[in-house]
Amino acid sequence: MNEKSLAPSLLLAMPQMTDPNFARSVVLLCEHGKEGTMGLVVNRPTTTPLSSVVQWESLAARASDVRVWIGGPVEPHRGWILSRFDPGTRDRIEIGESLYLSGSVEALRRFLSAPPELRRQGRFLLGYAGWAPGQLEGELAASAWLNAPLELDLVFETPPERMWDAAVRSLGIDPASLQMGPGVH
């Protein structure tokens, strides 16, 4: 990360964001730098059980409580484990204090082997959100997004349907006061 990195933080879509991939989305910025930006939408759960995406014989018993989340429109078949506990794999990245990201099968196995109370502090996401170099800065300048500090309890404890509203309120803003205006998408 460099001095001007926005990661880790949250991006909150403004009302003018009409792209269905991002309308009322909360995006966790995982990486932001001169090569571009990568983030995960953290408030888009599906009703799809993980066992229908990952075909392992012993998965059903260990992952009956795990559902798939939509992390973004880029590479929608690529899976990510986002968790508050360190999976202990070599590929994992600590993107914030007590926040880890991995795309490895070993991290998925460790996540699924964790006790249910730890699994509730994590997500299995498919896809991600990506921006080319300078693209996110342009969208921020066009008022397409609000930027908020990362709050892990907001990400992991707030019901997804209330997360956008709660995140906007955490900035001291009444969501009803946000007006449509210039933006992207």
Short mmCIF file of N, CA and C in Angstrom, two decimals:
data_model
loop_
_atom_site.label_atom_id
_atom_site.label_comp_id
_atom_site.label_asym_id
_atom_site.label_seq_id
_atom_site.Cartn_x
_atom_site.Cartn_y
_atom_site.Cartn_z
N MET A 1 0.84 -1.19 0.00
CA MET A 1 0.00 0.00 0.00
C MET A 1 0.88 1.25 0.00
N ASN A 2 0.41 2.28 -0.66
CA ASN A 2 1.14 3.52 -0.65
C ASN A 2 0.43 4.53 0.23
N GLU A 3 1.02 5.71 0.41
CA GLU A 3 0.46 6.73 1.28
C GLU A 3 -0.95 7.14 0.88
N LYS A 4 -1.26 7.13 -0.39
CA LYS A 4 -2.55 7.60 -0.87
C LYS A 4 -3.56 6.47 -1.04
N SER A 5 -3.24 5.29 -0.60
CA SER A 5 -4.14 4.16 -0.76
C SER A 5 -5.40 4.36 0.07
N LEU A 6 -6.53 4.02 -0.53
CA LEU A 6 -7.80 4.05 0.18
C LEU A 6 -8.09 2.72 0.87
N ALA A 7 -7.28 1.70 0.57
CA ALA A 7 -7.50 0.38 1.16
C ALA A 7 -6.76 0.25 2.48
N PRO A 8 -7.38 -0.38 3.45
CA PRO A 8 -8.75 -0.89 3.44
C PRO A 8 -9.73 0.19 3.89
N SER A 9 -10.81 0.27 3.20
CA SER A 9 -11.92 1.15 3.57
C SER A 9 -13.16 0.65 2.85
N LEU A 10 -14.25 1.36 3.03
CA LEU A 10 -15.50 0.97 2.38
C LEU A 10 -15.90 2.02 1.36
N LEU A 11 -16.41 1.56 0.24
CA LEU A 11 -17.04 2.43 -0.76
C LEU A 11 -18.54 2.22 -0.66
N LEU A 12 -19.28 3.30 -0.62
CA LEU A 12 -20.74 3.24 -0.53
C LEU A 12 -21.30 3.88 -1.78
N ALA A 13 -22.05 3.10 -2.54
CA ALA A 13 -22.60 3.60 -3.80
C ALA A 13 -23.59 4.73 -3.53
N MET A 14 -23.47 5.79 -4.29
CA MET A 14 -24.42 6.90 -4.19
C MET A 14 -25.71 6.52 -4.91
N PRO A 15 -26.81 7.23 -4.61
CA PRO A 15 -28.11 6.88 -5.23
C PRO A 15 -28.10 6.87 -6.76
N GLN A 16 -27.26 7.67 -7.39
CA GLN A 16 -27.24 7.70 -8.86
C GLN A 16 -26.57 6.47 -9.47
N MET A 17 -25.99 5.60 -8.65
CA MET A 17 -25.37 4.38 -9.15
C MET A 17 -26.49 3.40 -9.52
N THR A 18 -26.77 3.30 -10.80
CA THR A 18 -27.89 2.47 -11.25
C THR A 18 -27.45 1.11 -11.78
N ASP A 19 -26.15 0.91 -11.97
CA ASP A 19 -25.64 -0.39 -12.39
C ASP A 19 -26.10 -1.42 -11.36
N PRO A 20 -26.84 -2.46 -11.76
CA PRO A 20 -27.35 -3.43 -10.79
C PRO A 20 -26.26 -4.15 -10.00
N ASN A 21 -25.03 -4.16 -10.52
CA ASN A 21 -23.92 -4.76 -9.78
C ASN A 21 -23.52 -3.93 -8.57
N PHE A 22 -23.88 -2.63 -8.60
CA PHE A 22 -23.40 -1.74 -7.55
C PHE A 22 -24.46 -0.89 -6.87
N ALA A 23 -25.69 -0.92 -7.31
CA ALA A 23 -26.74 -0.10 -6.68
C ALA A 23 -26.83 -0.46 -5.20
N ARG A 24 -26.76 0.56 -4.34
CA ARG A 24 -26.81 0.42 -2.88
C ARG A 24 -25.77 -0.58 -2.35
N SER A 25 -24.65 -0.64 -3.02
CA SER A 25 -23.63 -1.60 -2.60
C SER A 25 -22.67 -0.99 -1.58
N VAL A 26 -22.10 -1.89 -0.80
CA VAL A 26 -21.01 -1.58 0.12
C VAL A 26 -19.84 -2.42 -0.37
N VAL A 27 -18.77 -1.75 -0.76
CA VAL A 27 -17.60 -2.44 -1.32
C VAL A 27 -16.43 -2.28 -0.37
N LEU A 28 -15.85 -3.39 0.01
CA LEU A 28 -14.63 -3.39 0.82
C LEU A 28 -13.45 -3.25 -0.13
N LEU A 29 -12.74 -2.14 -0.04
CA LEU A 29 -11.54 -1.97 -0.87
C LEU A 29 -10.41 -2.80 -0.26
N CYS A 30 -9.93 -3.75 -1.03
CA CYS A 30 -8.86 -4.64 -0.57
C CYS A 30 -7.49 -4.16 -1.01
N GLU A 31 -7.43 -3.57 -2.20
CA GLU A 31 -6.17 -3.09 -2.76
C GLU A 31 -6.45 -1.85 -3.59
N HIS A 32 -5.63 -0.84 -3.40
CA HIS A 32 -5.78 0.40 -4.16
C HIS A 32 -4.39 0.98 -4.36
N GLY A 33 -4.01 1.14 -5.63
CA GLY A 33 -2.69 1.66 -5.91
C GLY A 33 -2.55 2.08 -7.35
N LYS A 34 -1.33 2.32 -7.75
CA LYS A 34 -1.09 2.82 -9.10
C LYS A 34 -1.43 1.80 -10.18
N GLU A 35 -1.53 0.52 -9.82
CA GLU A 35 -1.88 -0.52 -10.80
C GLU A 35 -3.38 -0.76 -10.90
N GLY A 36 -4.16 -0.09 -10.05
CA GLY A 36 -5.60 -0.25 -10.07
C GLY A 36 -6.15 -0.56 -8.70
N THR A 37 -7.42 -0.92 -8.67
CA THR A 37 -8.12 -1.13 -7.41
C THR A 37 -8.91 -2.42 -7.48
N MET A 38 -8.93 -3.14 -6.36
CA MET A 38 -9.70 -4.37 -6.23
C MET A 38 -10.51 -4.29 -4.95
N GLY A 39 -11.77 -4.67 -5.05
CA GLY A 39 -12.63 -4.69 -3.87
C GLY A 39 -13.65 -5.80 -3.95
N LEU A 40 -14.36 -6.00 -2.85
CA LEU A 40 -15.40 -7.02 -2.77
C LEU A 40 -16.69 -6.38 -2.29
N VAL A 41 -17.76 -6.61 -3.02
CA VAL A 41 -19.09 -6.18 -2.56
C VAL A 41 -19.41 -7.08 -1.37
N VAL A 42 -19.73 -6.49 -0.23
CA VAL A 42 -19.93 -7.30 0.99
C VAL A 42 -21.38 -7.34 1.45
N ASN A 43 -22.30 -6.80 0.66
CA ASN A 43 -23.71 -6.83 1.08
C ASN A 43 -24.61 -7.47 0.02
N ARG A 44 -24.10 -8.47 -0.71
CA ARG A 44 -24.89 -9.15 -1.73
C ARG A 44 -24.91 -10.67 -1.49
N PRO A 45 -25.64 -11.12 -0.48
CA PRO A 45 -25.72 -12.57 -0.27
C PRO A 45 -26.62 -13.21 -1.33
N THR A 46 -26.43 -14.47 -1.53
CA THR A 46 -27.34 -15.23 -2.38
C THR A 46 -28.01 -16.28 -1.49
N THR A 47 -28.95 -16.98 -2.05
CA THR A 47 -29.55 -18.11 -1.33
C THR A 47 -28.85 -19.41 -1.70
N THR A 48 -27.83 -19.31 -2.52
CA THR A 48 -27.10 -20.48 -3.00
C THR A 48 -26.20 -21.03 -1.90
N PRO A 49 -26.36 -22.30 -1.55
CA PRO A 49 -25.44 -22.89 -0.57
C PRO A 49 -24.08 -23.16 -1.21
N LEU A 50 -23.05 -23.05 -0.42
CA LEU A 50 -21.70 -23.29 -0.91
C LEU A 50 -21.57 -24.69 -1.51
N SER A 51 -22.30 -25.64 -0.97
CA SER A 51 -22.21 -27.02 -1.46
C SER A 51 -22.66 -27.17 -2.91
N SER A 52 -23.43 -26.21 -3.42
CA SER A 52 -23.82 -26.30 -4.83
C SER A 52 -22.78 -25.68 -5.76
N VAL A 53 -21.81 -24.98 -5.20
CA VAL A 53 -20.74 -24.35 -5.99
C VAL A 53 -19.46 -25.16 -5.91
N VAL A 54 -19.14 -25.65 -4.72
CA VAL A 54 -17.93 -26.43 -4.49
C VAL A 54 -18.35 -27.87 -4.25
N GLN A 55 -17.91 -28.76 -5.11
CA GLN A 55 -18.32 -30.16 -5.05
C GLN A 55 -17.29 -31.01 -4.31
N TRP A 56 -17.39 -31.05 -2.99
CA TRP A 56 -16.55 -31.91 -2.17
C TRP A 56 -17.47 -32.85 -1.42
N GLU A 57 -17.08 -34.11 -1.31
CA GLU A 57 -17.94 -35.10 -0.66
C GLU A 57 -18.31 -34.71 0.77
N SER A 58 -17.36 -34.25 1.54
CA SER A 58 -17.63 -33.97 2.95
C SER A 58 -18.12 -32.54 3.19
N LEU A 59 -18.35 -31.80 2.13
CA LEU A 59 -18.72 -30.39 2.27
C LEU A 59 -20.07 -30.18 2.93
N ALA A 60 -21.06 -30.93 2.56
CA ALA A 60 -22.42 -30.70 3.04
C ALA A 60 -22.49 -30.68 4.57
N ALA A 61 -21.82 -31.61 5.21
CA ALA A 61 -21.88 -31.67 6.67
C ALA A 61 -21.15 -30.49 7.32
N ARG A 62 -20.05 -30.05 6.71
CA ARG A 62 -19.26 -28.99 7.32
C ARG A 62 -19.74 -27.60 6.95
N ALA A 63 -20.50 -27.45 5.88
CA ALA A 63 -20.81 -26.11 5.38
C ALA A 63 -22.29 -25.86 5.20
N SER A 64 -23.12 -26.54 5.96
CA SER A 64 -24.55 -26.33 5.79
C SER A 64 -24.97 -24.90 6.11
N ASP A 65 -24.17 -24.20 6.89
CA ASP A 65 -24.49 -22.82 7.27
C ASP A 65 -23.79 -21.78 6.38
N VAL A 66 -23.05 -22.21 5.38
CA VAL A 66 -22.28 -21.28 4.55
C VAL A 66 -23.02 -21.04 3.23
N ARG A 67 -23.24 -19.77 2.93
CA ARG A 67 -23.86 -19.43 1.65
C ARG A 67 -22.88 -18.63 0.80
N VAL A 68 -23.20 -18.51 -0.44
CA VAL A 68 -22.36 -17.79 -1.40
C VAL A 68 -22.78 -16.33 -1.42
N TRP A 69 -21.80 -15.44 -1.48
CA TRP A 69 -22.02 -14.00 -1.61
C TRP A 69 -21.47 -13.57 -2.96
N ILE A 70 -22.06 -12.55 -3.56
CA ILE A 70 -21.57 -12.00 -4.82
C ILE A 70 -20.56 -10.90 -4.49
N GLY A 71 -19.30 -11.14 -4.84
CA GLY A 71 -18.24 -10.18 -4.54
C GLY A 71 -18.07 -9.12 -5.60
N GLY A 72 -18.66 -9.33 -6.78
CA GLY A 72 -18.56 -8.35 -7.85
C GLY A 72 -18.66 -9.02 -9.20
N PRO A 73 -18.71 -8.20 -10.25
CA PRO A 73 -18.95 -8.73 -11.59
C PRO A 73 -17.72 -9.25 -12.33
N VAL A 74 -16.53 -9.00 -11.81
CA VAL A 74 -15.30 -9.43 -12.49
C VAL A 74 -14.96 -10.86 -12.05
N GLU A 75 -14.65 -11.71 -13.01
CA GLU A 75 -14.32 -13.12 -12.75
C GLU A 75 -15.32 -13.76 -11.79
N PRO A 76 -16.59 -13.84 -12.19
CA PRO A 76 -17.64 -14.31 -11.28
C PRO A 76 -17.53 -15.78 -10.87
N HIS A 77 -16.58 -16.51 -11.43
CA HIS A 77 -16.39 -17.91 -11.02
C HIS A 77 -15.20 -18.05 -10.09
N ARG A 78 -14.54 -16.95 -9.76
CA ARG A 78 -13.39 -17.00 -8.86
C ARG A 78 -13.86 -16.81 -7.43
N GLY A 79 -13.45 -17.73 -6.55
CA GLY A 79 -13.89 -17.69 -5.17
C GLY A 79 -12.87 -17.04 -4.24
N TRP A 80 -13.40 -16.39 -3.21
CA TRP A 80 -12.58 -15.71 -2.20
C TRP A 80 -13.08 -16.08 -0.81
N ILE A 81 -12.16 -16.21 0.11
CA ILE A 81 -12.50 -16.34 1.52
C ILE A 81 -12.07 -15.03 2.18
N LEU A 82 -13.04 -14.34 2.76
CA LEU A 82 -12.80 -13.12 3.52
C LEU A 82 -13.15 -13.46 4.95
N SER A 83 -12.21 -13.27 5.88
CA SER A 83 -12.50 -13.66 7.26
C SER A 83 -11.77 -12.78 8.27
N ARG A 84 -12.33 -12.79 9.47
CA ARG A 84 -11.73 -12.07 10.58
C ARG A 84 -10.66 -12.91 11.27
N PHE A 85 -10.54 -14.17 10.90
CA PHE A 85 -9.51 -15.01 11.50
C PHE A 85 -8.51 -15.42 10.43
N ASP A 86 -7.28 -15.55 10.85
CA ASP A 86 -6.18 -15.88 9.95
C ASP A 86 -6.27 -17.35 9.55
N PRO A 87 -6.45 -17.63 8.24
CA PRO A 87 -6.52 -19.03 7.83
C PRO A 87 -5.16 -19.73 7.89
N GLY A 88 -4.09 -18.95 8.06
CA GLY A 88 -2.76 -19.53 8.21
C GLY A 88 -2.17 -20.09 6.93
N THR A 89 -2.71 -19.71 5.79
CA THR A 89 -2.16 -20.19 4.52
C THR A 89 -1.13 -19.21 4.00
N ARG A 90 -0.21 -19.71 3.18
CA ARG A 90 0.86 -18.85 2.68
C ARG A 90 0.34 -17.76 1.74
N ASP A 91 -0.73 -18.02 1.04
CA ASP A 91 -1.22 -17.05 0.05
C ASP A 91 -2.09 -15.96 0.65
N ARG A 92 -2.51 -16.11 1.89
CA ARG A 92 -3.45 -15.15 2.47
C ARG A 92 -2.81 -13.77 2.60
N ILE A 93 -3.68 -12.77 2.45
CA ILE A 93 -3.24 -11.38 2.56
C ILE A 93 -3.98 -10.75 3.73
N GLU A 94 -3.26 -10.08 4.59
CA GLU A 94 -3.90 -9.33 5.67
C GLU A 94 -4.23 -7.95 5.09
N ILE A 95 -5.51 -7.70 4.86
CA ILE A 95 -5.89 -6.43 4.22
C ILE A 95 -6.25 -5.36 5.24
N GLY A 96 -6.35 -5.73 6.47
CA GLY A 96 -6.61 -4.81 7.57
C GLY A 96 -6.34 -5.56 8.86
N GLU A 97 -6.35 -4.84 9.96
CA GLU A 97 -6.13 -5.51 11.23
C GLU A 97 -7.23 -6.55 11.45
N SER A 98 -6.82 -7.79 11.62
CA SER A 98 -7.75 -8.92 11.82
C SER A 98 -8.72 -9.10 10.66
N LEU A 99 -8.24 -8.89 9.45
CA LEU A 99 -9.06 -9.12 8.26
C LEU A 99 -8.16 -9.73 7.18
N TYR A 100 -8.56 -10.92 6.72
CA TYR A 100 -7.73 -11.70 5.81
C TYR A 100 -8.49 -12.07 4.55
N LEU A 101 -7.76 -12.18 3.46
CA LEU A 101 -8.34 -12.54 2.17
C LEU A 101 -7.47 -13.62 1.53
N SER A 102 -8.14 -14.63 0.98
CA SER A 102 -7.42 -15.69 0.27
C SER A 102 -8.32 -16.25 -0.82
N GLY A 103 -7.68 -16.75 -1.85
CA GLY A 103 -8.40 -17.40 -2.93
C GLY A 103 -8.00 -18.86 -3.07
N SER A 104 -7.32 -19.41 -2.08
CA SER A 104 -6.80 -20.77 -2.21
C SER A 104 -7.78 -21.83 -1.72
N VAL A 105 -7.64 -23.01 -2.27
CA VAL A 105 -8.44 -24.16 -1.84
C VAL A 105 -8.11 -24.49 -0.39
N GLU A 106 -6.84 -24.37 0.00
CA GLU A 106 -6.45 -24.67 1.38
C GLU A 106 -7.13 -23.71 2.36
N ALA A 107 -7.22 -22.43 2.02
CA ALA A 107 -7.92 -21.48 2.89
C ALA A 107 -9.40 -21.84 3.00
N LEU A 108 -10.00 -22.27 1.90
CA LEU A 108 -11.40 -22.69 1.93
C LEU A 108 -11.57 -23.90 2.85
N ARG A 109 -10.66 -24.87 2.74
CA ARG A 109 -10.73 -26.05 3.63
C ARG A 109 -10.62 -25.64 5.09
N ARG A 110 -9.71 -24.75 5.38
CA ARG A 110 -9.53 -24.31 6.78
C ARG A 110 -10.75 -23.52 7.27
N PHE A 111 -11.29 -22.71 6.39
CA PHE A 111 -12.50 -21.95 6.73
C PHE A 111 -13.65 -22.92 7.05
N LEU A 112 -13.82 -23.93 6.22
CA LEU A 112 -14.91 -24.88 6.43
C LEU A 112 -14.67 -25.79 7.63
N SER A 113 -13.42 -25.97 8.02
CA SER A 113 -13.09 -26.79 9.19
C SER A 113 -13.22 -26.00 10.49
N ALA A 114 -13.33 -24.70 10.39
CA ALA A 114 -13.44 -23.86 11.59
C ALA A 114 -14.79 -24.08 12.27
N PRO A 115 -14.86 -23.83 13.56
CA PRO A 115 -16.15 -23.93 14.25
C PRO A 115 -17.15 -22.93 13.66
N PRO A 116 -18.45 -23.24 13.75
CA PRO A 116 -19.48 -22.37 13.17
C PRO A 116 -19.39 -20.91 13.63
N GLU A 117 -19.01 -20.68 14.89
CA GLU A 117 -18.92 -19.29 15.36
C GLU A 117 -17.82 -18.52 14.64
N LEU A 118 -16.75 -19.20 14.21
CA LEU A 118 -15.71 -18.53 13.40
C LEU A 118 -16.17 -18.36 11.97
N ARG A 119 -16.86 -19.37 11.41
CA ARG A 119 -17.34 -19.24 10.04
C ARG A 119 -18.31 -18.07 9.90
N ARG A 120 -19.04 -17.74 10.95
CA ARG A 120 -19.93 -16.58 10.88
C ARG A 120 -19.15 -15.27 10.77
N GLN A 121 -17.85 -15.33 11.06
CA GLN A 121 -16.98 -14.16 10.94
C GLN A 121 -16.22 -14.18 9.61
N GLY A 122 -16.83 -14.81 8.62
CA GLY A 122 -16.20 -14.90 7.32
C GLY A 122 -17.24 -14.98 6.22
N ARG A 123 -16.77 -14.90 4.99
CA ARG A 123 -17.64 -14.97 3.82
C ARG A 123 -16.93 -15.74 2.72
N PHE A 124 -17.72 -16.48 1.94
CA PHE A 124 -17.25 -17.05 0.69
C PHE A 124 -17.89 -16.23 -0.41
N LEU A 125 -17.08 -15.54 -1.19
CA LEU A 125 -17.58 -14.65 -2.24
C LEU A 125 -17.11 -15.11 -3.61
N LEU A 126 -17.96 -14.90 -4.59
CA LEU A 126 -17.60 -15.16 -5.98
C LEU A 126 -17.48 -13.84 -6.72
N GLY A 127 -16.38 -13.69 -7.46
CA GLY A 127 -16.16 -12.48 -8.23
C GLY A 127 -15.58 -11.36 -7.37
N TYR A 128 -15.29 -10.25 -8.03
CA TYR A 128 -14.78 -9.07 -7.33
C TYR A 128 -15.09 -7.84 -8.16
N ALA A 129 -14.86 -6.69 -7.57
CA ALA A 129 -15.01 -5.41 -8.27
C ALA A 129 -13.61 -4.90 -8.58
N GLY A 130 -13.41 -4.44 -9.80
CA GLY A 130 -12.09 -3.96 -10.18
C GLY A 130 -12.16 -2.64 -10.93
N TRP A 131 -11.14 -1.82 -10.74
CA TRP A 131 -11.04 -0.53 -11.41
C TRP A 131 -9.64 -0.42 -12.01
N ALA A 132 -9.57 0.09 -13.21
CA ALA A 132 -8.29 0.36 -13.87
C ALA A 132 -7.59 1.52 -13.14
N PRO A 133 -6.28 1.70 -13.38
CA PRO A 133 -5.59 2.81 -12.74
C PRO A 133 -6.31 4.14 -13.01
N GLY A 134 -6.60 4.88 -11.96
CA GLY A 134 -7.24 6.20 -12.07
C GLY A 134 -8.75 6.15 -12.21
N GLN A 135 -9.32 5.00 -12.52
CA GLN A 135 -10.78 4.91 -12.73
C GLN A 135 -11.56 5.21 -11.46
N LEU A 136 -11.17 4.63 -10.34
CA LEU A 136 -11.89 4.87 -9.10
C LEU A 136 -11.80 6.34 -8.70
N GLU A 137 -10.63 6.93 -8.87
CA GLU A 137 -10.48 8.35 -8.54
C GLU A 137 -11.44 9.20 -9.35
N GLY A 138 -11.63 8.87 -10.64
CA GLY A 138 -12.59 9.58 -11.48
C GLY A 138 -14.01 9.40 -10.98
N GLU A 139 -14.36 8.19 -10.57
CA GLU A 139 -15.70 7.94 -10.06
C GLU A 139 -15.94 8.65 -8.73
N LEU A 140 -14.92 8.71 -7.89
CA LEU A 140 -15.04 9.47 -6.64
C LEU A 140 -15.22 10.96 -6.92
N ALA A 141 -14.47 11.48 -7.89
CA ALA A 141 -14.58 12.90 -8.26
C ALA A 141 -15.95 13.21 -8.85
N ALA A 142 -16.57 12.21 -9.48
CA ALA A 142 -17.91 12.39 -10.07
C ALA A 142 -19.02 12.13 -9.05
N SER A 143 -18.65 11.96 -7.79
CA SER A 143 -19.60 11.74 -6.70
C SER A 143 -20.42 10.47 -6.86
N ALA A 144 -19.80 9.43 -7.42
CA ALA A 144 -20.49 8.15 -7.57
C ALA A 144 -20.42 7.32 -6.29
N TRP A 145 -19.44 7.61 -5.44
CA TRP A 145 -19.21 6.84 -4.23
C TRP A 145 -18.95 7.75 -3.04
N LEU A 146 -19.28 7.26 -1.86
CA LEU A 146 -18.80 7.83 -0.61
C LEU A 146 -17.73 6.88 -0.10
N ASN A 147 -16.75 7.41 0.60
CA ASN A 147 -15.71 6.58 1.18
C ASN A 147 -15.88 6.61 2.69
N ALA A 148 -15.85 5.44 3.31
CA ALA A 148 -16.04 5.33 4.76
C ALA A 148 -14.95 4.46 5.36
N PRO A 149 -14.64 4.70 6.62
CA PRO A 149 -13.66 3.84 7.28
C PRO A 149 -14.18 2.40 7.37
N LEU A 150 -13.27 1.46 7.36
CA LEU A 150 -13.63 0.06 7.50
C LEU A 150 -14.05 -0.21 8.93
N GLU A 151 -15.22 -0.78 9.10
CA GLU A 151 -15.72 -1.22 10.40
C GLU A 151 -16.09 -2.69 10.25
N LEU A 152 -15.30 -3.56 10.89
CA LEU A 152 -15.52 -4.99 10.73
C LEU A 152 -16.88 -5.44 11.25
N ASP A 153 -17.35 -4.84 12.35
CA ASP A 153 -18.67 -5.22 12.86
C ASP A 153 -19.76 -4.88 11.85
N LEU A 154 -19.60 -3.78 11.14
CA LEU A 154 -20.57 -3.42 10.11
C LEU A 154 -20.59 -4.50 9.02
N VAL A 155 -19.42 -4.93 8.60
CA VAL A 155 -19.31 -5.92 7.52
C VAL A 155 -19.84 -7.29 7.95
N PHE A 156 -19.51 -7.73 9.14
CA PHE A 156 -19.82 -9.10 9.54
C PHE A 156 -21.03 -9.24 10.47
N GLU A 157 -21.47 -8.17 11.10
CA GLU A 157 -22.57 -8.28 12.06
C GLU A 157 -23.87 -7.65 11.58
N THR A 158 -23.81 -6.72 10.65
CA THR A 158 -25.00 -6.02 10.18
C THR A 158 -25.69 -6.84 9.10
N PRO A 159 -27.01 -7.03 9.20
CA PRO A 159 -27.70 -7.74 8.12
C PRO A 159 -27.45 -7.05 6.79
N PRO A 160 -27.21 -7.83 5.73
CA PRO A 160 -26.82 -7.24 4.44
C PRO A 160 -27.83 -6.24 3.90
N GLU A 161 -29.10 -6.46 4.12
CA GLU A 161 -30.12 -5.54 3.60
C GLU A 161 -30.12 -4.20 4.33
N ARG A 162 -29.45 -4.12 5.48
CA ARG A 162 -29.37 -2.86 6.23
C ARG A 162 -27.97 -2.25 6.21
N MET A 163 -27.02 -2.95 5.59
CA MET A 163 -25.62 -2.52 5.66
C MET A 163 -25.37 -1.17 4.99
N TRP A 164 -25.92 -0.95 3.79
CA TRP A 164 -25.68 0.32 3.09
C TRP A 164 -26.20 1.48 3.93
N ASP A 165 -27.41 1.37 4.41
CA ASP A 165 -28.01 2.42 5.23
C ASP A 165 -27.17 2.67 6.49
N ALA A 166 -26.77 1.60 7.17
CA ALA A 166 -25.97 1.73 8.39
C ALA A 166 -24.61 2.37 8.10
N ALA A 167 -24.01 2.01 6.97
CA ALA A 167 -22.70 2.57 6.62
C ALA A 167 -22.81 4.06 6.32
N VAL A 168 -23.85 4.46 5.59
CA VAL A 168 -24.05 5.88 5.31
C VAL A 168 -24.29 6.64 6.61
N ARG A 169 -25.11 6.09 7.49
CA ARG A 169 -25.39 6.73 8.79
C ARG A 169 -24.14 6.82 9.65
N SER A 170 -23.20 5.87 9.50
CA SER A 170 -21.96 5.91 10.29
C SER A 170 -21.12 7.14 9.95
N LEU A 171 -21.38 7.73 8.78
CA LEU A 171 -20.68 8.96 8.38
C LEU A 171 -21.41 10.21 8.87
N GLY A 172 -22.51 10.01 9.59
CA GLY A 172 -23.30 11.14 10.07
C GLY A 172 -24.23 11.69 9.01
N ILE A 173 -24.55 10.88 8.01
CA ILE A 173 -25.40 11.32 6.90
C ILE A 173 -26.71 10.55 6.94
N ASP A 174 -27.82 11.27 6.79
CA ASP A 174 -29.12 10.62 6.66
C ASP A 174 -29.24 10.17 5.20
N PRO A 175 -29.39 8.86 4.95
CA PRO A 175 -29.48 8.39 3.57
C PRO A 175 -30.55 9.08 2.75
N ALA A 176 -31.63 9.52 3.39
CA ALA A 176 -32.70 10.20 2.67
C ALA A 176 -32.25 11.57 2.16
N SER A 177 -31.18 12.11 2.74
CA SER A 177 -30.71 13.43 2.30
C SER A 177 -29.80 13.35 1.08
N LEU A 178 -29.37 12.14 0.71
CA LEU A 178 -28.53 12.00 -0.48
C LEU A 178 -29.39 12.20 -1.71
N GLN A 179 -28.91 13.03 -2.61
CA GLN A 179 -29.68 13.35 -3.80
C GLN A 179 -29.02 12.79 -5.04
N MET A 180 -29.84 12.52 -6.01
CA MET A 180 -29.32 12.11 -7.31
C MET A 180 -28.53 13.30 -7.88
N GLY A 181 -27.47 13.00 -8.54
CA GLY A 181 -26.68 14.07 -9.13
C GLY A 181 -25.69 13.49 -10.10
N PRO A 182 -24.66 14.24 -10.44
CA PRO A 182 -23.67 13.75 -11.39
C PRO A 182 -23.06 12.45 -10.86
N GLY A 183 -22.66 11.61 -11.76
CA GLY A 183 -22.04 10.35 -11.35
C GLY A 183 -21.77 9.48 -12.55
N VAL A 184 -21.48 8.25 -12.29
CA VAL A 184 -21.18 7.30 -13.34
C VAL A 184 -22.18 6.16 -13.29
N HIS A 185 -22.17 5.37 -14.34
CA HIS A 185 -23.02 4.18 -14.47
C HIS A 185 -24.41 4.66 -14.69
#
